[in-house]
């Protein structure tokens, strides 16, 4: 197996790169995209989200951390940014984050992965809905330790996935979550990586595939010619 991998590596080196270069940095920067919390909320510096994060950090919240990280990277994770705020009078917590992907396809694929994970959570009760957003899902989750309620939405706009959620000791945050999500969707840019640079919009690699096919065809021709020559030699010496 090791020899096979080495051989494949050598072949790839000869043929040259077959994938697109690394995705450009998101613009505008993700740290400028999250909408401000409602009045009375202050930054929670001890929260899970406190600025920029990478794929491994984000995936650590999942039970199958390794699978989540591999899936997230495979879907084209570029960068992430999140913040949390708390309202002292009610102890409600607001969580917001954004993840930039290399393209819109990867963002939607990850949205599906995350939706499946959330809806398989033991505390999942039902879906939440919001008007005016196409690619999204919402969840109502009951927490047991400590007891509480979560109403949260995740949506994709362009190549970015946004998450907005409220946590409360009471079942009283759905309207807040819906309103904040609507504000975030309206404020989000159409994309942070230009569509022309998305992997799904990259030029086809077919010419290189044809080049490889031509090489294989040439080798087969040489093998056939060698066989014919050998047959002639055998007949002449027979």
Coordinates of C-alpha atoms in Angstrom, one line a residue:
X1 CA 0.0 0.0 0.0
X2 CA 2.8 2.4 0.8
X3 CA 4.5 1.7 -2.5
X4 CA 1.2 2.3 -4.3
X5 CA 0.7 5.6 -2.6
X6 CA 4.3 6.7 -3.4
X7 CA 3.6 5.8 -7.1
X8 CA 0.4 7.7 -7.1
X9 CA 2.2 10.7 -5.5
X10 CA 4.9 10.6 -8.2
X11 CA 2.2 10.4 -11.0
X12 CA 0.4 13.4 -9.5
X13 CA 3.7 15.3 -9.4
X14 CA 4.3 14.6 -13.1
X15 CA 0.8 15.6 -14.1
X16 CA 0.8 18.8 -12.1
X17 CA -1.9 20.2 -9.7
X18 CA -5.5 19.1 -10.4
X19 CA -7.3 21.1 -7.8
X20 CA -7.9 24.8 -7.3
X21 CA -5.6 26.9 -5.1
X22 CA -6.6 27.8 -1.6
X23 CA -9.7 29.9 -1.2
X24 CA -9.1 33.7 -0.8
X25 CA -9.7 35.3 2.6
X26 CA -13.4 36.3 3.2
X27 CA -14.3 39.9 2.4
X28 CA -15.8 41.6 4.3
X29 CA -14.0 40.0 7.3
X30 CA -16.2 37.7 9.3
X31 CA -15.7 39.7 12.5
X32 CA -17.7 42.6 11.0
X33 CA -20.7 40.5 9.9
X34 CA -22.5 39.7 13.2
X35 CA -25.4 42.0 14.1
X36 CA -25.4 43.7 17.5
X37 CA -27.4 42.0 20.3
X38 CA -30.7 43.6 21.6
X39 CA -30.5 46.3 24.2
X40 CA -29.3 45.2 27.6
X41 CA -27.0 42.4 26.5
X42 CA -23.3 42.4 27.3
X43 CA -20.4 40.3 25.9
X44 CA -19.9 37.0 27.6
X45 CA -16.1 36.5 27.6
X46 CA -16.3 33.0 29.1
X47 CA -18.5 31.6 26.4
X48 CA -17.7 29.0 23.8
X49 CA -17.5 31.6 21.1
X50 CA -15.2 34.6 21.6
X51 CA -13.9 35.7 18.3
X52 CA -12.2 33.7 15.5
X53 CA -12.3 29.9 15.5
X54 CA -11.0 27.0 13.3
X55 CA -12.7 23.8 12.1
X56 CA -11.3 21.7 14.9
X57 CA -12.6 24.0 17.6
X58 CA -16.0 24.2 16.1
X59 CA -16.2 20.4 15.6
X60 CA -15.3 19.8 19.2
X61 CA -18.9 20.4 20.2
X62 CA -20.1 17.3 18.4
X63 CA -20.1 13.8 20.0
X64 CA -18.2 12.4 17.0
X65 CA -15.6 15.2 16.9
X66 CA -13.4 13.5 14.3
X67 CA -16.2 12.9 11.8
X68 CA -17.5 16.4 12.2
X69 CA -14.1 18.0 11.7
X70 CA -13.4 15.9 8.6
X71 CA -16.8 16.7 7.2
X72 CA -16.4 20.4 7.9
X73 CA -13.0 20.6 6.3
X74 CA -14.2 18.5 3.3
X75 CA -17.1 20.9 2.8
X76 CA -14.6 23.7 2.4
X77 CA -14.3 25.4 5.8
X78 CA -12.3 28.7 5.4
X79 CA -12.8 30.6 8.7
X80 CA -15.2 31.1 11.5
X81 CA -16.1 33.8 14.0
X82 CA -18.6 33.8 16.9
X83 CA -19.7 35.8 19.9
X84 CA -21.9 35.4 22.9
X85 CA -23.8 37.9 25.0
X86 CA -25.8 37.7 28.2
X87 CA -28.7 39.7 29.7
X88 CA -28.0 40.0 33.4
X89 CA -31.6 40.7 34.4
X90 CA -33.0 37.5 32.7
X91 CA -29.8 35.4 32.3
X92 CA -30.7 34.8 28.7
X93 CA -27.8 34.1 26.5
X94 CA -27.5 35.0 22.8
X95 CA -25.1 33.1 20.5
X96 CA -24.1 34.2 17.1
X97 CA -21.6 32.8 14.6
X98 CA -20.6 32.8 11.0
X99 CA -18.6 30.2 9.0
X100 CA -17.2 31.0 5.6
X101 CA -16.9 28.2 3.1
X102 CA -15.1 28.1 -0.2
X103 CA -18.4 28.0 -2.0
X104 CA -22.1 27.9 -1.6
X105 CA -22.4 24.2 -2.2
X106 CA -20.2 23.3 0.7
X107 CA -22.0 25.7 3.0
X108 CA -25.4 24.1 2.2
X109 CA -23.9 20.6 2.6
X110 CA -22.6 21.5 6.1
X111 CA -26.0 23.1 6.9
X112 CA -27.6 19.7 6.2
X113 CA -25.1 17.9 8.4
X114 CA -25.7 20.3 11.2
X115 CA -29.5 20.1 10.9
X116 CA -29.3 16.3 11.1
X117 CA -27.1 16.5 14.2
X118 CA -29.4 19.0 16.0
X119 CA -32.6 17.1 15.1
X120 CA -31.1 13.9 16.5
X121 CA -30.3 15.6 19.8
X122 CA -32.0 14.0 22.7
X123 CA -33.5 17.3 23.7
X124 CA -34.9 18.2 20.3
X125 CA -38.6 18.9 20.5
X126 CA -39.7 20.5 17.2
X127 CA -38.6 22.7 14.3
X128 CA -38.8 26.5 14.4
X129 CA -39.7 28.4 11.3
X130 CA -38.9 31.9 10.0
X131 CA -40.2 33.7 6.9
X132 CA -38.1 35.2 4.1
X133 CA -35.1 32.8 4.2
X134 CA -34.7 29.9 1.8
X135 CA -31.8 27.7 3.0
X136 CA -32.2 27.4 6.8
X137 CA -33.4 25.2 9.6
X138 CA -34.6 26.1 13.1
X139 CA -34.8 24.0 16.3
X140 CA -36.5 24.1 19.7
X141 CA -34.4 22.1 22.2
X142 CA -35.0 21.4 25.9
X143 CA -31.9 21.3 28.1
X144 CA -31.8 19.1 31.2
X145 CA -28.5 20.0 32.9
X146 CA -29.0 22.8 33.6
X147 CA -32.6 23.1 32.7
X148 CA -33.5 25.5 30.0
X149 CA -34.7 26.1 26.5
X150 CA -32.9 26.8 23.2
X151 CA -34.5 28.4 20.1
X152 CA -32.0 28.6 17.3
X153 CA -31.7 29.1 13.6
X154 CA -28.9 28.4 11.1
X155 CA -29.0 29.7 7.5
X156 CA -26.9 29.9 4.4
X157 CA -26.4 33.1 2.4
X158 CA -23.9 32.9 -0.5
X159 CA -20.9 30.9 0.8
X160 CA -21.5 31.7 4.4
X161 CA -23.5 29.9 7.1
X162 CA -24.8 31.9 10.0
X163 CA -26.1 30.7 13.4
X164 CA -28.3 32.6 15.8
X165 CA -29.7 31.2 19.0
X166 CA -31.1 32.2 22.4
X167 CA -30.8 30.2 25.6
X168 CA -33.2 30.8 28.5
X169 CA -34.4 29.2 31.7
X170 CA -37.9 29.7 30.4
X171 CA -39.7 29.0 27.1
X172 CA -39.7 32.6 26.1
X173 CA -37.1 33.3 23.4
X174 CA -38.6 32.1 20.1
X175 CA -39.7 35.6 19.1
X176 CA -36.3 37.0 20.0
X177 CA -34.5 34.3 18.0
X178 CA -36.8 34.8 15.0
X179 CA -36.3 38.6 15.1
X180 CA -32.5 38.4 15.5
X181 CA -32.2 35.9 12.7
X182 CA -34.2 38.1 10.4
X183 CA -31.9 41.0 11.2
X184 CA -28.8 38.9 10.6
X185 CA -30.0 37.6 7.3
X186 CA -30.8 41.1 6.1
X187 CA -27.4 42.4 7.2
X188 CA -25.4 39.5 5.8
X189 CA -23.6 40.1 2.4
X190 CA -24.5 38.1 -0.6
X191 CA -21.1 36.3 -0.3
X192 CA -17.7 36.8 1.3
X193 CA -15.9 35.0 -1.5
X194 CA -16.7 35.9 -5.1
X195 CA -18.9 33.3 -6.9
X196 CA -16.3 33.1 -9.7
X197 CA -13.9 31.6 -7.1
X198 CA -16.2 29.0 -5.7
X199 CA -15.1 25.4 -6.4
X200 CA -18.4 24.6 -8.1
X201 CA -17.8 27.4 -10.6
X202 CA -14.1 26.5 -11.3
X203 CA -13.1 25.7 -14.9
X204 CA -13.5 22.0 -15.8
X205 CA -10.4 19.8 -15.3
X206 CA -11.5 17.7 -18.3
X207 CA -8.5 18.7 -20.6
X208 CA -6.1 17.2 -18.0
X209 CA -8.2 14.1 -17.7
X210 CA -8.1 13.8 -21.5
X211 CA -4.3 14.2 -21.3
X212 CA -4.1 11.3 -18.8
X213 CA -6.3 9.2 -21.1
X214 CA -4.0 10.0 -24.0
X215 CA -1.0 8.7 -22.0
X216 CA -2.9 5.5 -21.1
X217 CA -3.9 5.1 -24.8
X218 CA -0.3 5.5 -25.9
X219 CA 1.0 3.0 -23.4
X220 CA -1.6 0.4 -24.7
X221 CA -0.5 1.0 -28.3
X222 CA 3.1 0.4 -27.3
X223 CA 2.1 -2.8 -25.5
X224 CA 0.2 -4.0 -28.6
X225 CA 3.1 -3.1 -30.9
X226 CA 5.5 -4.9 -28.6
X227 CA 3.3 -8.0 -28.7
X228 CA 3.1 -8.0 -32.5
X229 CA 6.9 -7.6 -32.8
X230 CA 7.4 -10.5 -30.4
X231 CA 5.0 -12.6 -32.4
X232 CA 6.9 -11.9 -35.7
X233 CA 10.2 -12.7 -34.0
X234 CA 8.9 -16.0 -32.7
X235 CA 7.6 -17.0 -36.1
X236 CA 10.8 -16.1 -37.9
X237 CA 12.9 -18.2 -35.4
X238 CA 10.5 -21.0 -35.3

